[in-house]
Each structure stands twice: as C-alpha cells, then as structure tokens.
mmCIF file of C-alpha atoms and ligand atoms in Angstrom:
data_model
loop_
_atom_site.group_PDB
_atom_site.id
_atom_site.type_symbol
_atom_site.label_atom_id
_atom_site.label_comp_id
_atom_site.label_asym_id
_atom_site.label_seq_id
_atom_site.Cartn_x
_atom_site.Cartn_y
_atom_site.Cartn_z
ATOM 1 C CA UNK A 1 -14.439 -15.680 16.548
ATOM 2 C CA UNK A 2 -10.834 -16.092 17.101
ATOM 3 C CA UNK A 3 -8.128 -17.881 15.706
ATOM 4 C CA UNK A 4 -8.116 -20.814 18.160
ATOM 5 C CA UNK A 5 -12.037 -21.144 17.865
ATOM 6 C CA UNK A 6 -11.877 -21.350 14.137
ATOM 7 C CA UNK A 7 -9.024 -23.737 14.010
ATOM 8 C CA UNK A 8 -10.666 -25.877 16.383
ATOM 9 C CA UNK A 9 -14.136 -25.713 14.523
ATOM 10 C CA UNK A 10 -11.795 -26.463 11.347
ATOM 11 C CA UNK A 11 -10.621 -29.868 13.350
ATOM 12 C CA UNK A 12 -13.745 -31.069 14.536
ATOM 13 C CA UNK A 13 -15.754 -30.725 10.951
ATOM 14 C CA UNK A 14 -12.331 -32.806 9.151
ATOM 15 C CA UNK A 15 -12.244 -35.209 12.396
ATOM 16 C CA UNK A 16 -16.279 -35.754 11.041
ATOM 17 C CA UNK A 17 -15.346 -35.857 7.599
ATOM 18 C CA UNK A 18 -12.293 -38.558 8.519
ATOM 19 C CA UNK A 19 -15.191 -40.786 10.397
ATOM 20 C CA UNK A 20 -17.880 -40.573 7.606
ATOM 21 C CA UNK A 21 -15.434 -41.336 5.437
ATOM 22 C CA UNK A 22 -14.790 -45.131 7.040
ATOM 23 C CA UNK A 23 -17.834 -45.722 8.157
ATOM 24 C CA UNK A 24 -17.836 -44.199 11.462
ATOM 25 C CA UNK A 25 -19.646 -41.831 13.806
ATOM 26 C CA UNK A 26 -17.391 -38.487 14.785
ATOM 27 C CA UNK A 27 -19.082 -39.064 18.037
ATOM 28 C CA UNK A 28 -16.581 -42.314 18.675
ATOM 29 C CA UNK A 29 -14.368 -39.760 18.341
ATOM 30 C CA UNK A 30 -12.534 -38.415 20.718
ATOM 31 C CA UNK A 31 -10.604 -35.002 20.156
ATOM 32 C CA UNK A 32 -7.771 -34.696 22.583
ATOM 33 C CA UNK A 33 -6.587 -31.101 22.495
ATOM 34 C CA UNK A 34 -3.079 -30.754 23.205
ATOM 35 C CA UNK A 35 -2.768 -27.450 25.026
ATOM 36 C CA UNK A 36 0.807 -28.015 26.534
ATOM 37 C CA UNK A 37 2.620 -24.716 26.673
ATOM 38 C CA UNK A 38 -0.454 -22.664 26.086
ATOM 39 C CA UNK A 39 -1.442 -20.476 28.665
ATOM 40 C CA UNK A 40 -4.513 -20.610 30.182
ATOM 41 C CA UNK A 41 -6.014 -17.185 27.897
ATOM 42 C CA UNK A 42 -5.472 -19.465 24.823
ATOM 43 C CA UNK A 43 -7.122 -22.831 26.453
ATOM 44 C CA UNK A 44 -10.240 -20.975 27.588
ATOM 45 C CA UNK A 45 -11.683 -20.221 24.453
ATOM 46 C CA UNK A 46 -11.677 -23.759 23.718
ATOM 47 C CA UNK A 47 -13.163 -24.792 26.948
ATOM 48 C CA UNK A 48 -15.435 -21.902 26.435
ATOM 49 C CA UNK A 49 -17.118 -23.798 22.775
ATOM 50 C CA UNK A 50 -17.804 -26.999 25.264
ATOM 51 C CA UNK A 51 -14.685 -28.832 24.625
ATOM 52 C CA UNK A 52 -13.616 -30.893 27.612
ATOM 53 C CA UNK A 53 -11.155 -33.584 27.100
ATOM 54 C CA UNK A 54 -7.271 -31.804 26.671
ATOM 55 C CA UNK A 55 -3.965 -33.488 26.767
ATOM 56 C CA UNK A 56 -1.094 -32.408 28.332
ATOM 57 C CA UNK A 57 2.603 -34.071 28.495
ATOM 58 C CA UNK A 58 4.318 -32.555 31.659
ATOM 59 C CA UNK A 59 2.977 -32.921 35.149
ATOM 60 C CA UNK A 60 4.468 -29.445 36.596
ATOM 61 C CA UNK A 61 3.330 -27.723 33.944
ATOM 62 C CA UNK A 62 -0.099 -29.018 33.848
ATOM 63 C CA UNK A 63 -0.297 -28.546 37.923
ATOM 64 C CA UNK A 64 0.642 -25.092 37.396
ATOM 65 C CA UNK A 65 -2.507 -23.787 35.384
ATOM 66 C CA UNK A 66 -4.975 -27.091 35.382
ATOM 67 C CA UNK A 67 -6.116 -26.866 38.603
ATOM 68 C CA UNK A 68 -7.999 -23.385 38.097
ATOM 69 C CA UNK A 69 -9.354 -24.351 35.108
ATOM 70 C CA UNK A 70 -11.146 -27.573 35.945
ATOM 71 C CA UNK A 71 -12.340 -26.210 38.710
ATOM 72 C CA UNK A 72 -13.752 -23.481 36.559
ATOM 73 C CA UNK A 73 -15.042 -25.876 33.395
ATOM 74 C CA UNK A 74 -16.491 -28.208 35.309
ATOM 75 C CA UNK A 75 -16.634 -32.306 33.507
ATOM 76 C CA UNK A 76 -12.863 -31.681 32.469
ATOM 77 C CA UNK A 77 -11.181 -34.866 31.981
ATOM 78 C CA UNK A 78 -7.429 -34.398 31.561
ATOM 79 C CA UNK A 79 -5.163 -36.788 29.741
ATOM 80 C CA UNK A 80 -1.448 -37.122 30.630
ATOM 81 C CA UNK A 81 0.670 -37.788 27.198
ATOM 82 C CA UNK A 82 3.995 -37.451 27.882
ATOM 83 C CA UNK A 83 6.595 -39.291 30.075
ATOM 84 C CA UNK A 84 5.932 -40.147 33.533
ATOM 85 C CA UNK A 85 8.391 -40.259 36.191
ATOM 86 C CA UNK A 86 7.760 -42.482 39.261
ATOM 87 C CA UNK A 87 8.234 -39.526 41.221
ATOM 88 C CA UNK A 88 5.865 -37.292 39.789
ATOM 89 C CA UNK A 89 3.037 -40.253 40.197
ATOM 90 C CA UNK A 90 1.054 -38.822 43.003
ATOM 91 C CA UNK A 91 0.417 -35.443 41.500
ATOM 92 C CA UNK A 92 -0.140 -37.068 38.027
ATOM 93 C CA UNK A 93 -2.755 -39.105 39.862
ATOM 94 C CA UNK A 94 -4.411 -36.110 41.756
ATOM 95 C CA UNK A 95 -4.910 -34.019 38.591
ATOM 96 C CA UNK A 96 -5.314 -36.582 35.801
ATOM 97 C CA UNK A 97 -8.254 -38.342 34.456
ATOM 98 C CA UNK A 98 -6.364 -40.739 31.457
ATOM 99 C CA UNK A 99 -3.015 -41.656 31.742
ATOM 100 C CA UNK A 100 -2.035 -42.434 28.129
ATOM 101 C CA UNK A 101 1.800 -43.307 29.029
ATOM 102 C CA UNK A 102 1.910 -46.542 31.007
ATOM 103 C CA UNK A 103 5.057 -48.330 29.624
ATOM 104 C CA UNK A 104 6.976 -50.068 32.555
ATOM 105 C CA UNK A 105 6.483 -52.001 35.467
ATOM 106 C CA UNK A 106 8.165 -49.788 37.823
ATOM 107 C CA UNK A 107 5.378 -47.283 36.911
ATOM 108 C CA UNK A 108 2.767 -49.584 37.142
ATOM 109 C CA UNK A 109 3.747 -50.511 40.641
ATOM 110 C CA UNK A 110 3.764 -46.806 41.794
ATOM 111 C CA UNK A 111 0.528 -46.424 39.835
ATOM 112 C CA UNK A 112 -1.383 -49.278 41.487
ATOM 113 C CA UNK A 113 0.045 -48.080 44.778
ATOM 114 C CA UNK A 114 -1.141 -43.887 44.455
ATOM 115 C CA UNK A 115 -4.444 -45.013 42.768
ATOM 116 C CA UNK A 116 -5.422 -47.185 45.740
ATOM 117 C CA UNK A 117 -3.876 -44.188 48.276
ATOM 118 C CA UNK A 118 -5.901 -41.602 46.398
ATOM 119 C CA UNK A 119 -9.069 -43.545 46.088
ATOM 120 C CA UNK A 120 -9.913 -42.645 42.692
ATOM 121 C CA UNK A 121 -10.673 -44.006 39.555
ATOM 122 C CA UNK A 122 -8.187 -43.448 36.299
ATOM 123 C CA UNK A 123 -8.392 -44.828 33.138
ATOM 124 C CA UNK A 124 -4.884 -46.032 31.610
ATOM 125 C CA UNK A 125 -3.458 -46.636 28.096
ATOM 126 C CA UNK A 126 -0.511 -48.313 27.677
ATOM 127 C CA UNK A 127 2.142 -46.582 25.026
ATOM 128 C CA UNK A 128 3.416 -48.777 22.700
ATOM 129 C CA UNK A 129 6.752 -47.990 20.702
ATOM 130 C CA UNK A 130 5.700 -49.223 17.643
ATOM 131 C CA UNK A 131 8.952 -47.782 15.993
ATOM 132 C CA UNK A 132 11.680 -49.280 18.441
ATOM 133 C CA UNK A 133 13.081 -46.158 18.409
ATOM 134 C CA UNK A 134 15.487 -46.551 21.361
ATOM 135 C CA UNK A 135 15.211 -42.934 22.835
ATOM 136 C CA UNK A 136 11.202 -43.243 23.137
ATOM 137 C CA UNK A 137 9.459 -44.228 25.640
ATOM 138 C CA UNK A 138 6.635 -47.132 25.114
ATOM 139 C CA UNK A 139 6.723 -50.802 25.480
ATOM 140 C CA UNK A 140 8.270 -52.727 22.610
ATOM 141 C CA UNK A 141 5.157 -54.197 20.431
ATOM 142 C CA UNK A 142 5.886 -57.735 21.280
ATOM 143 C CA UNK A 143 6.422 -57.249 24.870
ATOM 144 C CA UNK A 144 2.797 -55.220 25.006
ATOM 145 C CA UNK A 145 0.880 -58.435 25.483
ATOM 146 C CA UNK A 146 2.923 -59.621 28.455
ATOM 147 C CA UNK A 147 2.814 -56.373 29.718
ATOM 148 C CA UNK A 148 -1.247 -55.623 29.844
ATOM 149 C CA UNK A 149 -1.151 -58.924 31.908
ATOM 150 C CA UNK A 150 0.857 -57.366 34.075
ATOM 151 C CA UNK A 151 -0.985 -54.252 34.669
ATOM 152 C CA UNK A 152 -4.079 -55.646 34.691
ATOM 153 C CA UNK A 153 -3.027 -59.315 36.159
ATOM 154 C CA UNK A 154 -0.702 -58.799 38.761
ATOM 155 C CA UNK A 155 -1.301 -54.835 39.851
ATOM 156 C CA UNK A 156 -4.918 -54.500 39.304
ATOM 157 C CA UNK A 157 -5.054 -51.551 36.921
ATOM 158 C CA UNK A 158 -7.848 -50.317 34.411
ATOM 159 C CA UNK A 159 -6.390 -50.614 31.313
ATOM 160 C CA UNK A 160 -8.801 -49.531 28.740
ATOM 161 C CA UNK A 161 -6.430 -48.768 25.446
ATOM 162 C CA UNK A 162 -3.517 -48.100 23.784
ATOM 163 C CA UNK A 163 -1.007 -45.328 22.382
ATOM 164 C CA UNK A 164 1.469 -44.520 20.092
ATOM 165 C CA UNK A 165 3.423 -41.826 18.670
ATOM 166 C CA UNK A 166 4.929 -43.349 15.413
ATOM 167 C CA UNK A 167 8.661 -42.078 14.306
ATOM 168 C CA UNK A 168 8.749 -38.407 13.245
ATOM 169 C CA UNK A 169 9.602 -39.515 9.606
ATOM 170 C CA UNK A 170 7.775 -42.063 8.967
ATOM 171 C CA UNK A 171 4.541 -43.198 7.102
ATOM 172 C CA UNK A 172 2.398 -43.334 9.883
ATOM 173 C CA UNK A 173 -0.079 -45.674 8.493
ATOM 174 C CA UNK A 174 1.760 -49.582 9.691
ATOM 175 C CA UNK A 175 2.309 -48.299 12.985
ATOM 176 C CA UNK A 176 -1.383 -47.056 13.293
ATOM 177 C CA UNK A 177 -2.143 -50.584 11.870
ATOM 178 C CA UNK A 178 0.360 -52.325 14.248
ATOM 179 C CA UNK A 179 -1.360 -50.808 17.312
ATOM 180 C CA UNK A 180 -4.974 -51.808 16.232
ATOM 181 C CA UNK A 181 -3.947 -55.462 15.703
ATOM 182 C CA UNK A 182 -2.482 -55.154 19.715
ATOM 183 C CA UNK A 183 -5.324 -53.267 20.994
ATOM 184 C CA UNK A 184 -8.053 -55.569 18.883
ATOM 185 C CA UNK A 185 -6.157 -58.894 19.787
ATOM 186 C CA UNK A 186 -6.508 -58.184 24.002
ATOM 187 C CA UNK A 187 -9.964 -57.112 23.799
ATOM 188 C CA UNK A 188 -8.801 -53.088 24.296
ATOM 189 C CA UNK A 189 -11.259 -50.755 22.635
ATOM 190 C CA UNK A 190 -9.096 -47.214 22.653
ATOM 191 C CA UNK A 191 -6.735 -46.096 20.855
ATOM 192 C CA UNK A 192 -4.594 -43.080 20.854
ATOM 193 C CA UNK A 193 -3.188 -42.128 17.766
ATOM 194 C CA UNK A 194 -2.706 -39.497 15.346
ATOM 195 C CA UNK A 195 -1.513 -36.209 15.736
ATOM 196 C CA UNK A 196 -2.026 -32.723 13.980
ATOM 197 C CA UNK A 197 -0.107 -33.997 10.623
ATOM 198 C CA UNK A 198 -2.251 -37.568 10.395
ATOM 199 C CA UNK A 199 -5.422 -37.629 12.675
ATOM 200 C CA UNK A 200 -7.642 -38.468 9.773
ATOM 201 C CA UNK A 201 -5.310 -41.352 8.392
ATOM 202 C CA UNK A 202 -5.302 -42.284 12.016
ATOM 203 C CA UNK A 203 -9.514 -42.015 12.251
ATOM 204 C CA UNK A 204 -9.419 -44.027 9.315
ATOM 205 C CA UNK A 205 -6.985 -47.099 10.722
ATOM 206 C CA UNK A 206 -9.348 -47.256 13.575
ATOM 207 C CA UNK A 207 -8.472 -44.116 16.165
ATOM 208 C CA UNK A 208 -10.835 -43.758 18.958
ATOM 209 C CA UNK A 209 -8.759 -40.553 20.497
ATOM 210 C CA UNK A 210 -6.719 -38.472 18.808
ATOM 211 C CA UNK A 211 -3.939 -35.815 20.018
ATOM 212 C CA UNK A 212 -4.161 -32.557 18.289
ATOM 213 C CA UNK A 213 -2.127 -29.869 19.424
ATOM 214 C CA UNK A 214 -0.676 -27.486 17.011
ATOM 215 C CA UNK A 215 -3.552 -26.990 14.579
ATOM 216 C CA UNK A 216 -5.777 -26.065 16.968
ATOM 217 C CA UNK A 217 -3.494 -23.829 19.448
ATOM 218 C CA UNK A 218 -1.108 -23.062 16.371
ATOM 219 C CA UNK A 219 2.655 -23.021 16.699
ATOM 220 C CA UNK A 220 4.776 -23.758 19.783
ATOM 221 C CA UNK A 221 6.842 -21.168 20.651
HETATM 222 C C1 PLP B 1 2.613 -32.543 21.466
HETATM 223 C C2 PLP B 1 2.003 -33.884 21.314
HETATM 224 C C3 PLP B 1 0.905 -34.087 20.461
HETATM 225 C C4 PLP B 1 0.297 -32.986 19.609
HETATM 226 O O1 PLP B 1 1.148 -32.704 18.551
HETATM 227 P P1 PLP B 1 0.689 -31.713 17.366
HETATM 228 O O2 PLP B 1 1.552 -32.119 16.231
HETATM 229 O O3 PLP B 1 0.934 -30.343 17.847
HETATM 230 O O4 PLP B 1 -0.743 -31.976 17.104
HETATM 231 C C5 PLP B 1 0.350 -35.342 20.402
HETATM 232 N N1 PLP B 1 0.846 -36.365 21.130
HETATM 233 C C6 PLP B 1 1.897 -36.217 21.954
HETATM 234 C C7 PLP B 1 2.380 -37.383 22.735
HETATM 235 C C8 PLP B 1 2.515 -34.969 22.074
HETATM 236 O O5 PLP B 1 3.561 -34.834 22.908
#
C-alpha cells in the first residue's frame, strides 16, 4: 500500500469512529477528498480503493486533469469548493456535479441561466461566512435565509445544503453549530464542514460532507 492509500484508510476508519461516536452511521457520511494541486498519479490510487466523491477549488485546474479521470472512474461526482467567478460558470457547470460555493446573486443568475443551457442536473450548497471575515467569500449568516429564497424562489435552483469554512484561528465548533441551526431551520439536510484539522468535531456538530485534503494527499507543495 502506499502512503495516500493508508492515509485515506486512516480517514475513513476516524470519519467511522467520529459517527459512532454521536450516534451516527459513517455511511451519512460523506468524505470529500480534496485533491486540488495533486496530480492525477496521486488521485488515482484513491479512485483506485472505490472512492468517488473529490473536491476541488479552481475550475482551470480541475478542467485540466478531471476530465480524463471521470471518464476513466466512472460514477465520479465532483464538488467545486472554492470561489466561482461568473465567468468561469459554464465550464464549472460542464464538469461539476456539487457546487458547494453559491454565495451571490449575480452567480445565481449565471447559474440558473448555464444549468438550463446545459440541461443538466447540479446539486448546490450555499457557503455561508459564518466568521464575517471580510476577505471570504460566503453569504453573511443572517442574510443566508433571504438568500436560499432567492436561489430557490426566484431562479429555480436545487439547493440541497450548506457550507462553511470557519476562520483559520478559530474554535471551529460555534460556527459548525451556527451553520446547522441555518441549514436545520430551512429544511436543508447537507452540510459541508470540517476540514483535515476538525472533521470529527465537525461529524459530531452534525456534518453530512466533509472536505479533507491534506491528510489524505499530505502536504501542499
Ligand atoms: C483546501 C480546502 C479544504 C481541505 O483542506 P485540508 O486542510 O487540506 O483538509 C477544504 N475546504 C476548502 C474550501 C478548501 O479550499
């Protein structure tokens, strides 16, 4: 085995051990691995074990070796977790499966208007910047309410959960809680959170997908 399969084994028995723990089934678990700069020799072991759901936060990167790979590992569902520019919507569309980074109405527009064009079915979360942290993207947590109206309301979108990346230096664990309450309180049942430093405190506050990058693929370079 190599490194990558053992670290990802390692996640997927402490993502178990984080569900059992509250209650929960790993299988309502979803393990998002976060392959962005990885080359396509480190991903494939991991697609190689089964593993099909993978995160990835820039469109040109992920059009540059995705592509082959789902073709090749067929049932590969791709989630976009980074930014999206409006301009990058109809590729982001064409190769993604989740969209985890809905946060303005601008976007939502473009969205609604590239789904319909492409004719296919995504699944979107809505990021939430639980922190305020003015260089983050997200929607501010009392403007996420208004907003899922929006997106579902007024531009038809499939809004199925939501996502947060709490501030670097924080205690993850009322930000995890804030998001539940939003997600709970507008009938949402995913959410996005936790990271390789606090996926099983996430697990615990109620995670349904969570966004593991560097313990599986190691260190970014
Ligand atoms: C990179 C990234 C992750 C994974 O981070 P790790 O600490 O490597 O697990 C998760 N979520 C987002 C939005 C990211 O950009």
């Amino acid at each position: 085995m190599n490194t990558i399969t053992q670290r990802y084994n390692d996640v997927m028995a402490r993502i178990g051990n984080a569900a059992a723990k509250s209650g929960r089934s790993a299988t309502d678990i979803t393990l998002v691995a976060v392959s962005k700069t990885f080359a396509a020799d480190d991903i494939e072991p991991v697609l190689e074990l089964g593993h099909r759901v993978f995160g990835e936060n820039r469109v040109q990167e992920s059009m540059s070796k995705w592509p082959a790979l789902k073709q090749a590992y067929a049932g590969t569902g791709l989630h976009l977790i980074g930014p999206l520019q409006t301009n990058k919507t109809r590729e982001a569309v064409e190769l993604f499966d989740v969209i985890e980074t809905l946060d303005r109405e601008k976007l939502a527009r473009t969205l609604a208007k590239e789904i319909q064009s492409a004719g296919k079915s995504l699944e979107l979360f809505i990021q939430v910047n639980t922190g305020n942290e003015p260089q983050k993207a997200g929607i501010q947590a009392n403007e996420a309410d208004e907003f899922l109206n929006l997106c579902t309301g007024t531009y038809d979108l499939t809004v199925t959960g939501m996502m947060c990346i709490p501030p670097f230096d924080e205690d993850p664990t009322p930000h995890f809680t804030l998001l539940a309450d939003i997600a709970k309180r507008n009938g949402l049942a995913k959410l996005s959170m936790g990271m390789s430093g606090d996926f099983e405190t996430a697990i615990e506050l109620g995670a349904t997908h969570v966004r593991v990058g560097s313990a599986i693929f190691g260190n970014r370079g």
